[in-house]
C-alpha atoms as a printed R data frame, in Angstrom:
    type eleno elety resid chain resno       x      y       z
1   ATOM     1    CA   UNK     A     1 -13.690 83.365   8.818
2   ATOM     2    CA   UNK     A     2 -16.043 80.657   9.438
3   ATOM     3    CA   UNK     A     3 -14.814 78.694  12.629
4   ATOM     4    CA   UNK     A     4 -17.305 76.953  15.057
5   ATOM     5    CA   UNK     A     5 -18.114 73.967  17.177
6   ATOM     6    CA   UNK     A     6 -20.546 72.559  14.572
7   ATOM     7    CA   UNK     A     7 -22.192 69.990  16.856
8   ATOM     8    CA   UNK     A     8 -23.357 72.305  19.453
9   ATOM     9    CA   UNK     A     9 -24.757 74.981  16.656
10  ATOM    10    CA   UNK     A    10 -27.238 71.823  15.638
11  ATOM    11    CA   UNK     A    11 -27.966 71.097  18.787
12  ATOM    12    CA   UNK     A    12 -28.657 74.718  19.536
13  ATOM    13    CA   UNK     A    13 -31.167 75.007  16.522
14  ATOM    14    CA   UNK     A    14 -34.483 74.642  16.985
15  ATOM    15    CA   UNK     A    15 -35.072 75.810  13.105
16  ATOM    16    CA   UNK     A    16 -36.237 72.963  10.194
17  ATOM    17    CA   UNK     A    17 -33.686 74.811   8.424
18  ATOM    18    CA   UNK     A    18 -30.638 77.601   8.981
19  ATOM    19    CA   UNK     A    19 -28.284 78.064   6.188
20  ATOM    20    CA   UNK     A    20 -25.098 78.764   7.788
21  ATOM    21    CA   UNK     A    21 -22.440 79.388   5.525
22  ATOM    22    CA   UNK     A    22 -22.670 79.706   1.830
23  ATOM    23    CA   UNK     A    23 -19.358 79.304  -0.262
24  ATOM    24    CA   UNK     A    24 -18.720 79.222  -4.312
25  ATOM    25    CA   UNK     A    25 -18.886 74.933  -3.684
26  ATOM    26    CA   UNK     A    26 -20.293 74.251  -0.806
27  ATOM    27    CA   UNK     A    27 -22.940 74.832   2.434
28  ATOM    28    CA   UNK     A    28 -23.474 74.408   5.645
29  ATOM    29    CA   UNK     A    29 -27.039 73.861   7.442
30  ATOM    30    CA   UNK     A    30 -28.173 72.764  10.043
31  ATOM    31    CA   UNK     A    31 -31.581 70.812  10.367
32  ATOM    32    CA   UNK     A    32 -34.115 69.898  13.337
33  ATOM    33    CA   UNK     A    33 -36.575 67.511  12.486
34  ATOM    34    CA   UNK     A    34 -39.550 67.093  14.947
35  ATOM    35    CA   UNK     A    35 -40.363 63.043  16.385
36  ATOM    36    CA   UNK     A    36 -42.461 61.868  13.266
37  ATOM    37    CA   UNK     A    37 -41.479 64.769  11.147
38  ATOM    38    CA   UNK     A    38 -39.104 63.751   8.088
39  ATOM    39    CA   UNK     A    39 -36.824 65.865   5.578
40  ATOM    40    CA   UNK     A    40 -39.059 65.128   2.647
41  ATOM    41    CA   UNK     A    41 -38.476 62.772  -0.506
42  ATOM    42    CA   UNK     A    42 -36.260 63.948  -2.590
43  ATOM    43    CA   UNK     A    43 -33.481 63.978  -5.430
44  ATOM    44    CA   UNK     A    44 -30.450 66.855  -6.059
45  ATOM    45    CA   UNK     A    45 -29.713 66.050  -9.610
46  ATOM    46    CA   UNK     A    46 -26.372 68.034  -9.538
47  ATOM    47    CA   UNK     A    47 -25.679 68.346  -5.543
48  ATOM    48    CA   UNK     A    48 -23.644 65.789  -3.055
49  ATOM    49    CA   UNK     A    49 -25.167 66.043   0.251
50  ATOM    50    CA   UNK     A    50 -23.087 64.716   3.543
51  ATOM    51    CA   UNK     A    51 -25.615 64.833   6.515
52  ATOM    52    CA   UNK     A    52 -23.994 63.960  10.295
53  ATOM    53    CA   UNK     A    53 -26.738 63.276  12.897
54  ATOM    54    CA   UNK     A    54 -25.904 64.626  16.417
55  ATOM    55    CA   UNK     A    55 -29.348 63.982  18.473
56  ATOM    56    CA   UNK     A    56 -32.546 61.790  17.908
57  ATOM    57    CA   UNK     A    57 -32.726 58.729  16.293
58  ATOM    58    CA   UNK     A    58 -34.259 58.200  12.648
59  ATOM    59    CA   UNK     A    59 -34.503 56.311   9.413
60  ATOM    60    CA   UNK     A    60 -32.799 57.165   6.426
61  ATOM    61    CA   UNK     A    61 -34.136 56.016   2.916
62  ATOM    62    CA   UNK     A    62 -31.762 56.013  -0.126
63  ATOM    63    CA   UNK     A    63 -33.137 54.594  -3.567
64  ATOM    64    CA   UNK     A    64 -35.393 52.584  -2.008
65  ATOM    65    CA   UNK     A    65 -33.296 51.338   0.902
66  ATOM    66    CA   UNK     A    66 -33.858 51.607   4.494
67  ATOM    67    CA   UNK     A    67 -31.185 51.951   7.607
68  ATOM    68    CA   UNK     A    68 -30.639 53.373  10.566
69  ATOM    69    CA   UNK     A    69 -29.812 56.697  11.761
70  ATOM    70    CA   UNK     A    70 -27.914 57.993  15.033
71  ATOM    71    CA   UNK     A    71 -26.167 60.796  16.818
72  ATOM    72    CA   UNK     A    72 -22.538 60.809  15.615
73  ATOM    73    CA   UNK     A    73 -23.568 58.769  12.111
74  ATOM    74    CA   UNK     A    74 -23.146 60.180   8.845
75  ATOM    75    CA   UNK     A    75 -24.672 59.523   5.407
76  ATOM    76    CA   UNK     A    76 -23.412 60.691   2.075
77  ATOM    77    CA   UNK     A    77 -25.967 61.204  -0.752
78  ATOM    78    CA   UNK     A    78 -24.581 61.125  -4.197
79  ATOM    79    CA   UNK     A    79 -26.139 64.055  -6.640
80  ATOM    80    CA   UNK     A    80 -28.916 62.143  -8.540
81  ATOM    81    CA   UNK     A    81 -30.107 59.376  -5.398
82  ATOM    82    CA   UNK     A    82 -33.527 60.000  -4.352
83  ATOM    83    CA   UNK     A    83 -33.635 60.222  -0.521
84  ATOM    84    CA   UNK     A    84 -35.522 61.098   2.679
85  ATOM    85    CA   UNK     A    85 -34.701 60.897   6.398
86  ATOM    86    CA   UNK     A    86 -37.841 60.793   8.719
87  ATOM    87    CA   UNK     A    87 -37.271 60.704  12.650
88  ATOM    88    CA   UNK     A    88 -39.102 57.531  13.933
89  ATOM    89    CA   UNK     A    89 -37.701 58.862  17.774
90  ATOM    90    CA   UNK     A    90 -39.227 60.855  20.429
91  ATOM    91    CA   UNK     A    91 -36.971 63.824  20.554
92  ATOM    92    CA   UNK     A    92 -36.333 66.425  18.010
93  ATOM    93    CA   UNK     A    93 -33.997 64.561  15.283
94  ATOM    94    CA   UNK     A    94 -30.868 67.180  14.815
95  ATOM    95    CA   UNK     A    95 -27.821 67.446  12.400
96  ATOM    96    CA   UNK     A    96 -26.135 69.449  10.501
97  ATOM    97    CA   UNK     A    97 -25.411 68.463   6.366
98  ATOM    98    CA   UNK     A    98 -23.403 70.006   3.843
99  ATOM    99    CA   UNK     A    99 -24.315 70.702  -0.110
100 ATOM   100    CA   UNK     A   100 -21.758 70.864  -2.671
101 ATOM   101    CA   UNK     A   101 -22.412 73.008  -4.650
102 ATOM   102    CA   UNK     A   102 -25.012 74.886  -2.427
103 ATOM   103    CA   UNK     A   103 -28.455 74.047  -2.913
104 ATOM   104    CA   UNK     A   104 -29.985 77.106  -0.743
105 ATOM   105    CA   UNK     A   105 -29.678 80.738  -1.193
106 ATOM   106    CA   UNK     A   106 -26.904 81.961   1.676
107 ATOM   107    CA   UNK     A   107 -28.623 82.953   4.939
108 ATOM   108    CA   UNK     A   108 -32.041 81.085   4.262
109 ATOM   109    CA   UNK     A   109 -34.006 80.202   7.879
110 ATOM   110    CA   UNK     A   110 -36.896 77.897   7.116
111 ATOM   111    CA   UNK     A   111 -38.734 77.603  10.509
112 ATOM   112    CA   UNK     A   112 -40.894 74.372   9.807
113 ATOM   113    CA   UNK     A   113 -40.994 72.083   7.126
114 ATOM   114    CA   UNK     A   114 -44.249 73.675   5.498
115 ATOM   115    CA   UNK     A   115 -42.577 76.645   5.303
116 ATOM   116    CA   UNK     A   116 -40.023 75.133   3.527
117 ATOM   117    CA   UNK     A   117 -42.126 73.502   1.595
118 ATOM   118    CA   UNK     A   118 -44.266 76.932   0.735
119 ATOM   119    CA   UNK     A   119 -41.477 78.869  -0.215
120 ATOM   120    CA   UNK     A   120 -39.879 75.999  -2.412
121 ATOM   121    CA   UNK     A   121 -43.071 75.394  -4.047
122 ATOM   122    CA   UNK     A   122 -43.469 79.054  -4.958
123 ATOM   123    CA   UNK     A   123 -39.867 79.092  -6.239
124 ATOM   124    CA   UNK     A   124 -40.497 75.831  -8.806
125 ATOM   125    CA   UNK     A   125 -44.173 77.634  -9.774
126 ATOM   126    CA   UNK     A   126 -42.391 80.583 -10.462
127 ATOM   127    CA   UNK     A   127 -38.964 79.234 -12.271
128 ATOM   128    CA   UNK     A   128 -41.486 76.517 -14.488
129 ATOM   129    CA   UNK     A   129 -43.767 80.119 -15.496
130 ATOM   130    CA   UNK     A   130 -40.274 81.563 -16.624
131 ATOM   131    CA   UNK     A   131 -39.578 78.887 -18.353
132 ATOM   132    CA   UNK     A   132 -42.963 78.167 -20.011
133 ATOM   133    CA   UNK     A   133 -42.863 82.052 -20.752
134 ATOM   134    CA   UNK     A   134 -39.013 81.865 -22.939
135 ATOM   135    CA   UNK     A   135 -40.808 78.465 -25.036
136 ATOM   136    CA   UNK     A   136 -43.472 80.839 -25.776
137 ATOM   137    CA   UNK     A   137 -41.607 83.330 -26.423
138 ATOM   138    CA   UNK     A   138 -38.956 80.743 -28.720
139 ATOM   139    CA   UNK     A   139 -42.020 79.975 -30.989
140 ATOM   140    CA   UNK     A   140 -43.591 83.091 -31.833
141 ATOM   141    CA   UNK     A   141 -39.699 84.560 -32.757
């Protein structure tokens, strides 16, 4: 059973990233982003994201437009909108989002955005070799 006070766990994490809780359709995480850090630009063709800010104050970018984000707001991002929330505030910028389906492997910790950034990097270098490797493999069949 996964029961806890949600709000205090992100305030609590110190972590860019801490996968939570990993079911069949959805996950929770929890996020700090350092003052001028941001989440990164980016775009989950096939995965809803709900993020709820609890601390810090930021911007959030969706397709292009620009608005505000603060503790107890929350912003949905449809699969398929290219995003990216950056903390213009002085504090560490904390919430806690939820991907349906998941978007993480259950249990991941990424402790700073370039670690995230590392490992995510390696995965895409290594799924686009797989995948160059199978064509190859298609035309000489």
């Amino acid at each position: 059973m996964f029961d806890l006070d949600i709000a205090e766990q992100a305030q609590r994490n110190s972590f860019f990233r801490q996968v939570l809780s990993t079911g069949e359709h959805s996950q929770v995480v929890v996020m700090c982003i350092p003052p001028g850090g941001e989440i990164g630009d980016e775009v989950h063709e096939t995965v809803d994201q709900v993020l709820i800010f609890v601390e810090g104050v930021g911007e959030a970018i969706l397709n292009g437009e620009h608005g505000p984000v603060l503790p107890g707001r929350l912003v949905f991002v449809p699969a398929g909108t290219r995003h990216n929330f950056i903390n213009t505030g002085s504090v560490d910028m904390r919430l806690y989002t939820i991907y349906a389906p998941p978007e993480h492997a259950p249990g991941t910790v990424h402790r700073t955005k370039a670690e995230a950034d590392a490992v995510e990097g390696a995965l895409e270098g290594a799924l686009t070799a797989e995948l160059a490797d199978s064509r190859l493999a298609a035309v000489h069949r």
